[in-house]
Amino acid sequence: MNSGEKKISPRMTEKEARAGLDARLPEIETFANQFPGYEIKIEIPEYTSVCPRTGLPDFGKITIIYEPRHLCLELKSLKMYILAYRNLGIFYENAVNRILEDIVRACQPVKATVIGEFNPRGGIKSIITATYPRPKGRKKIS
């Protein structure tokens, strides 16, 4: 561990906690929205990634709910984007928030929610929800 690297827990560094956040992923393409004021819900039941601590595969379902402004997400490119997580070491919490940030960057929606429902591991099931716009007073941790 570098002398300037913050230790999160007795066994985890800041670098380990940020695993996968800076990975290069395929671009999410968009197309012009033709109608105002409606919601799109996309379910991706076969999400996979890799636990950065154990190297074991993680499985889950990602649900994206958004209200498009001027652009809609193109589904084939979204599929390729999600498939890129398959061999990526990333924590659940980071994956859900990264997906949300990349969706917002791609289509600048009125609002968006990403929900990750991950298969139980060791008897514990995790459900992570991230929303845009972020609740007032909550800023990204640097």
Backbone as CSV, one residue per row, in Angstrom:
resi,resn,N_x,N_y,N_z,CA_x,CA_y,CA_z,C_x,C_y,C_z
1,MET,0.851,-1.180,0.000,0.000,0.000,0.000,0.887,1.230,0.000
2,ASN,0.580,2.212,-0.865,1.310,3.475,-0.906,1.040,4.258,0.365
3,SER,2.011,5.095,0.755,1.836,5.872,1.986,0.662,6.837,1.886
4,GLY,0.317,7.294,0.658,-0.801,8.217,0.488,-2.134,7.528,0.266
5,GLU,-2.144,6.209,0.221,-3.376,5.473,-0.059,-4.166,5.255,1.227
6,LYS,-5.408,5.696,1.196,-6.285,5.609,2.364,-6.722,4.162,2.588
7,LYS,-6.686,3.724,3.826,-7.122,2.376,4.181,-8.581,2.442,4.624
8,ILE,-9.434,1.674,3.992,-10.862,1.681,4.267,-11.190,0.790,5.462
9,SER,-10.669,-0.392,5.458,-10.849,-1.341,6.550,-9.498,-1.999,6.774
10,PRO,-9.373,-2.827,7.773,-8.069,-3.453,8.004,-7.522,-4.208,6.796
11,ARG,-8.417,-4.608,5.876,-7.942,-5.409,4.746,-8.243,-4.807,3.382
12,MET,-8.794,-3.594,3.301,-9.159,-3.041,2.001,-8.644,-1.617,1.842
13,THR,-8.081,-1.339,0.669,-7.585,-0.002,0.371,-8.603,0.761,-0.475
14,GLU,-8.409,2.055,-0.603,-9.256,2.897,-1.456,-9.220,2.395,-2.898
15,LYS,-8.049,2.002,-3.371,-7.917,1.492,-4.737,-8.781,0.247,-4.939
16,GLU,-8.763,-0.656,-3.981,-9.596,-1.863,-4.071,-11.079,-1.501,-4.049
17,ALA,-11.447,-0.529,-3.226,-12.850,-0.118,-3.125,-13.348,0.506,-4.426
18,ARG,-12.450,1.126,-5.198,-12.823,1.774,-6.460,-12.729,0.828,-7.665
19,ALA,-12.496,-0.433,-7.436,-12.306,-1.399,-8.523,-13.421,-1.291,-9.558
20,GLY,-13.034,-1.189,-10.825,-13.991,-1.175,-11.926,-14.554,0.180,-12.290
21,LEU,-14.405,1.178,-11.443,-15.028,2.477,-11.718,-14.399,3.203,-12.901
22,ASP,-13.128,2.975,-13.154,-12.447,3.673,-14.243,-12.245,2.795,-15.475
23,ALA,-12.849,1.617,-15.490,-12.696,0.697,-16.622,-13.314,1.295,-17.884
24,ARG,-12.678,1.017,-18.997,-13.199,1.471,-20.286,-14.292,0.494,-20.740
25,LEU,-15.479,1.027,-21.016,-16.622,0.205,-21.424,-17.165,0.706,-22.755
26,PRO,-17.883,-0.141,-23.496,-18.454,0.295,-24.771,-19.407,1.480,-24.592
27,GLU,-19.496,2.290,-25.623,-20.381,3.453,-25.607,-21.843,3.009,-25.694
28,ILE,-22.699,3.681,-24.938,-24.144,3.453,-25.037,-24.665,4.431,-26.085
29,GLU,-25.224,3.904,-27.157,-25.743,4.751,-28.229,-27.176,5.170,-27.917
30,THR,-27.631,6.211,-28.608,-28.971,6.757,-28.388,-29.646,7.050,-29.721
31,PHE,-30.943,7.313,-29.657,-31.682,7.794,-30.826,-32.652,8.868,-30.354
32,ALA,-33.125,9.684,-31.278,-33.977,10.827,-30.941,-35.330,10.375,-30.396
33,ASN,-35.691,10.923,-29.253,-36.997,10.663,-28.643,-38.070,11.412,-29.436
34,GLN,-39.202,10.770,-29.660,-40.272,11.367,-30.456,-41.464,11.850,-29.635
35,PHE,-41.512,11.507,-28.348,-42.672,11.844,-27.522,-42.231,12.317,-26.143
36,PRO,-42.963,13.261,-25.556,-42.633,13.721,-24.204,-43.409,12.959,-23.130
37,GLY,-42.906,13.020,-21.909,-43.678,12.624,-20.737,-44.041,11.166,-20.582
38,TYR,-43.131,10.256,-20.840,-43.410,8.842,-20.594,-42.183,8.183,-19.981
39,GLU,-42.355,6.966,-19.502,-41.299,6.247,-18.798,-40.926,4.988,-19.566
40,ILE,-39.649,4.665,-19.552,-39.147,3.441,-20.173,-38.545,2.570,-19.072
41,LYS,-38.915,1.294,-19.071,-38.361,0.344,-18.100,-37.666,-0.769,-18.876
42,ILE,-36.400,-0.986,-18.569,-35.599,-2.014,-19.230,-35.127,-2.991,-18.161
43,GLU,-35.381,-4.277,-18.360,-34.933,-5.298,-17.420,-33.855,-6.147,-18.084
44,ILE,-32.764,-6.325,-17.375,-31.641,-7.123,-17.860,-31.439,-8.246,-16.840
45,PRO,-32.044,-9.423,-17.088,-32.052,-10.485,-16.076,-30.761,-11.297,-15.974
46,GLU,-29.823,-11.091,-16.888,-28.624,-11.932,-16.896,-27.342,-11.134,-16.711
47,TYR,-27.357,-10.158,-15.800,-26.151,-9.376,-15.504,-25.121,-10.270,-14.815
48,THR,-23.871,-10.137,-15.224,-22.779,-10.826,-14.535,-21.581,-9.892,-14.432
49,SER,-20.837,-10.051,-13.365,-19.558,-9.371,-13.172,-18.718,-10.273,-12.281
50,VAL,-17.587,-9.755,-11.832,-16.682,-10.544,-10.999,-16.455,-9.800,-9.692
51,CYS,-16.507,-10.508,-8.589,-16.207,-9.904,-7.292,-14.722,-9.543,-7.267
52,PRO,-14.383,-8.275,-7.018,-12.969,-7.897,-7.025,-12.171,-8.460,-5.845
53,ARG,-12.838,-8.898,-4.821,-12.140,-9.479,-3.656,-11.859,-10.962,-3.846
54,THR,-12.867,-11.702,-4.334,-12.737,-13.160,-4.408,-12.437,-13.679,-5.809
55,GLY,-12.754,-12.875,-6.839,-12.599,-13.331,-8.211,-13.725,-14.244,-8.667
56,LEU,-14.725,-14.447,-7.806,-15.867,-15.303,-8.153,-16.905,-14.511,-8.941
57,PRO,-17.676,-15.186,-9.797,-18.693,-14.467,-10.571,-19.860,-14.014,-9.698
58,ASP,-20.387,-12.853,-10.038,-21.600,-12.327,-9.412,-22.694,-12.317,-10.470
59,PHE,-23.909,-12.641,-10.062,-25.045,-12.686,-10.979,-26.167,-11.833,-10.419
60,GLY,-26.954,-11.255,-11.312,-28.077,-10.467,-10.840,-28.927,-9.951,-11.979
61,LYS,-29.884,-9.136,-11.603,-30.809,-8.506,-12.543,-30.644,-6.996,-12.400
62,ILE,-30.469,-6.316,-13.523,-30.395,-4.857,-13.539,-31.688,-4.339,-14.155
63,THR,-32.328,-3.401,-13.470,-33.524,-2.745,-13.992,-33.208,-1.264,-14.153
64,ILE,-33.486,-0.746,-15.341,-33.278,0.671,-15.647,-34.645,1.278,-15.918
65,ILE,-34.971,2.330,-15.188,-36.234,3.046,-15.388,-35.861,4.501,-15.628
66,TYR,-36.290,5.053,-16.764,-35.948,6.450,-17.024,-37.037,7.150,-17.826
67,GLU,-37.064,8.467,-17.665,-37.946,9.318,-18.461,-37.058,10.060,-19.443
68,PRO,-37.159,9.734,-20.736,-36.274,10.369,-21.701,-36.605,11.851,-21.893
69,ARG,-35.560,12.611,-22.157,-35.735,14.019,-22.509,-35.718,14.098,-24.042
70,HIS,-34.551,14.188,-24.631,-34.418,14.280,-26.087,-33.897,12.992,-26.723
71,LEU,-33.318,12.114,-25.897,-32.684,10.903,-26.419,-33.158,9.657,-25.674
72,CYS,-33.250,8.539,-26.407,-33.573,7.233,-25.818,-32.355,6.323,-25.959
73,LEU,-32.238,5.376,-25.061,-31.146,4.411,-25.123,-31.398,3.392,-26.230
74,GLU,-30.380,3.110,-27.014,-30.472,2.104,-28.062,-30.114,0.759,-27.427
75,LEU,-30.987,-0.222,-27.562,-30.881,-1.451,-26.776,-29.708,-2.363,-27.139
76,LYS,-29.342,-2.463,-28.408,-28.218,-3.340,-28.751,-26.929,-2.816,-28.128
77,SER,-26.693,-1.516,-28.207,-25.474,-0.962,-27.604,-25.525,-1.080,-26.081
78,LEU,-26.723,-0.949,-25.493,-26.869,-1.131,-24.047,-26.515,-2.571,-23.668
79,LYS,-26.964,-3.521,-24.486,-26.640,-4.931,-24.239,-25.130,-5.150,-24.276
80,MET,-24.451,-4.577,-25.273,-22.999,-4.735,-25.379,-22.291,-4.072,-24.199
81,TYR,-22.811,-2.940,-23.767,-22.270,-2.242,-22.597,-22.384,-3.131,-21.355
82,ILE,-23.565,-3.687,-21.114,-23.779,-4.543,-19.939,-22.935,-5.818,-20.026
83,LEU,-22.807,-6.394,-21.213,-21.982,-7.602,-21.378,-20.518,-7.347,-21.028
84,ALA,-20.067,-6.108,-21.158,-18.675,-5.770,-20.845,-18.366,-5.911,-19.353
85,TYR,-19.393,-5.944,-18.524,-19.190,-6.143,-17.087,-18.833,-7.593,-16.759
86,ARG,-19.072,-8.502,-17.680,-18.920,-9.940,-17.435,-17.570,-10.319,-16.825
87,ASN,-16.493,-9.721,-17.293,-15.155,-10.048,-16.782,-14.557,-8.920,-15.953
88,LEU,-15.382,-7.968,-15.567,-14.914,-6.800,-14.826,-15.025,-7.031,-13.324
89,GLY,-13.954,-6.782,-12.610,-13.986,-6.847,-11.153,-14.561,-5.549,-10.606
90,ILE,-15.777,-5.608,-10.059,-16.460,-4.407,-9.573,-17.463,-4.802,-8.489
91,PHE,-17.546,-3.992,-7.446,-18.526,-4.235,-6.391,-19.925,-3.883,-6.891
92,TYR,-20.953,-4.521,-6.312,-22.349,-4.261,-6.695,-22.662,-2.769,-6.677
93,GLU,-22.305,-2.135,-5.569,-22.638,-0.722,-5.369,-22.006,0.141,-6.455
94,ASN,-20.754,-0.172,-6.791,-20.069,0.581,-7.838,-20.702,0.332,-9.198
95,ALA,-21.073,-0.907,-9.472,-21.671,-1.236,-10.767,-22.969,-0.469,-10.978
96,VAL,-23.855,-0.485,-9.999,-25.155,0.189,-10.138,-24.963,1.690,-10.336
97,ASN,-24.099,2.299,-9.540,-23.866,3.738,-9.672,-23.142,4.088,-10.964
98,ARG,-22.228,3.242,-11.404,-21.529,3.473,-12.676,-22.506,3.365,-13.843
99,ILE,-23.382,2.364,-13.821,-24.383,2.221,-14.884,-25.260,3.466,-14.933
100,LEU,-25.719,3.932,-13.777,-26.539,5.145,-13.739,-25.781,6.327,-14.339
101,GLU,-24.548,6.550,-13.923,-23.773,7.683,-14.440,-23.585,7.593,-15.947
102,ASP,-23.323,6.397,-16.463,-23.119,6.236,-17.900,-24.416,6.446,-18.678
103,ILE,-25.544,6.036,-18.119,-26.844,6.272,-18.760,-27.157,7.765,-18.793
104,VAL,-26.937,8.438,-17.686,-27.185,9.885,-17.622,-26.288,10.609,-18.623
105,ARG,-25.024,10.222,-18.699,-24.094,10.834,-19.648,-24.560,10.604,-21.086
106,ALA,-25.078,9.415,-21.380,-25.477,9.070,-22.745,-26.741,9.784,-23.200
107,CYS,-27.781,9.826,-22.352,-29.077,10.325,-22.845,-29.648,11.517,-22.089
108,GLN,-28.992,11.960,-21.022,-29.443,13.125,-20.246,-30.954,13.087,-19.989
109,PRO,-31.416,12.072,-19.279,-32.855,11.913,-19.042,-33.401,12.953,-18.070
110,VAL,-34.721,13.067,-18.040,-35.380,13.896,-17.035,-35.085,13.305,-15.661
111,LYS,-35.248,11.988,-15.560,-34.937,11.268,-14.326,-34.604,9.830,-14.688
112,ALA,-33.881,9.172,-13.788,-33.502,7.777,-14.038,-33.256,7.064,-12.715
113,THR,-33.543,5.771,-12.719,-33.262,4.903,-11.578,-32.656,3.614,-12.112
114,VAL,-31.611,3.149,-11.452,-31.030,1.848,-11.771,-31.102,1.009,-10.502
115,ILE,-31.662,-0.186,-10.638,-31.794,-1.111,-9.510,-31.022,-2.382,-9.848
116,GLY,-30.148,-2.779,-8.954,-29.425,-4.040,-9.106,-29.895,-5.008,-8.036
117,GLU,-30.467,-6.134,-8.458,-30.897,-7.193,-7.531,-29.952,-8.365,-7.748
118,PHE,-29.069,-8.586,-6.786,-28.010,-9.566,-6.958,-28.336,-10.871,-6.247
119,ASN,-27.976,-11.974,-6.897,-28.235,-13.294,-6.329,-27.542,-13.427,-4.976
120,PRO,-28.177,-14.146,-4.056,-27.570,-14.313,-2.732,-26.178,-14.941,-2.809
121,ARG,-25.323,-14.440,-1.938,-23.985,-15.009,-1.777,-23.764,-15.146,-0.283
122,GLY,-23.479,-16.351,0.163,-23.291,-16.583,1.593,-24.549,-16.298,2.390
123,GLY,-25.719,-16.488,1.748,-26.987,-16.268,2.437,-27.418,-14.814,2.510
124,ILE,-26.697,-13.910,1.820,-27.036,-12.483,1.856,-27.376,-12.013,0.449
125,LYS,-28.568,-11.409,0.304,-28.998,-10.849,-0.973,-28.873,-9.335,-0.898
126,SER,-28.313,-8.734,-1.938,-28.170,-7.276,-1.992,-29.047,-6.705,-3.087
127,ILE,-29.732,-5.603,-2.764,-30.492,-4.828,-3.740,-29.986,-3.397,-3.625
128,ILE,-29.428,-2.883,-4.712,-28.831,-1.554,-4.733,-29.666,-0.681,-5.659
129,THR,-30.027,0.532,-5.206,-30.804,1.472,-6.010,-30.068,2.802,-6.080
130,ALA,-29.901,3.323,-7.292,-29.292,4.641,-7.491,-30.230,5.466,-8.359
131,THR,-30.397,6.747,-8.028,-31.337,7.600,-8.755,-30.682,8.882,-9.251
132,TYR,-31.256,9.407,-10.320,-30.878,10.705,-10.879,-32.165,11.476,-11.125
133,PRO,-32.226,12.747,-10.769,-31.140,13.471,-10.124,-30.905,12.966,-8.711
134,ARG,-29.666,13.139,-8.266,-29.305,12.700,-6.916,-30.096,13.517,-5.903
135,PRO,-30.499,12.899,-4.791,-31.209,13.663,-3.753,-30.383,14.871,-3.308
136,LYS,-31.063,15.958,-3.004,-30.395,17.198,-2.580,-29.434,16.919,-1.426
137,GLY,-28.287,17.533,-1.494,-27.312,17.398,-0.425,-26.410,16.190,-0.543
138,ARG,-26.711,15.274,-1.475,-25.859,14.091,-1.652,-24.972,14.318,-2.864
139,LYS,-23.703,14.278,-2.629,-22.750,14.468,-3.714,-21.886,13.233,-3.844
140,LYS,-21.331,13.071,-5.032,-20.450,11.931,-5.284,-19.236,12.024,-4.373
141,ILE,-18.872,10.908,-3.804,-17.680,10.837,-2.966,-16.485,10.745,-3.893
142,SER,-15.504,11.587,-3.673,-14.335,11.558,-4.571,-13.267,10.616,-4.096
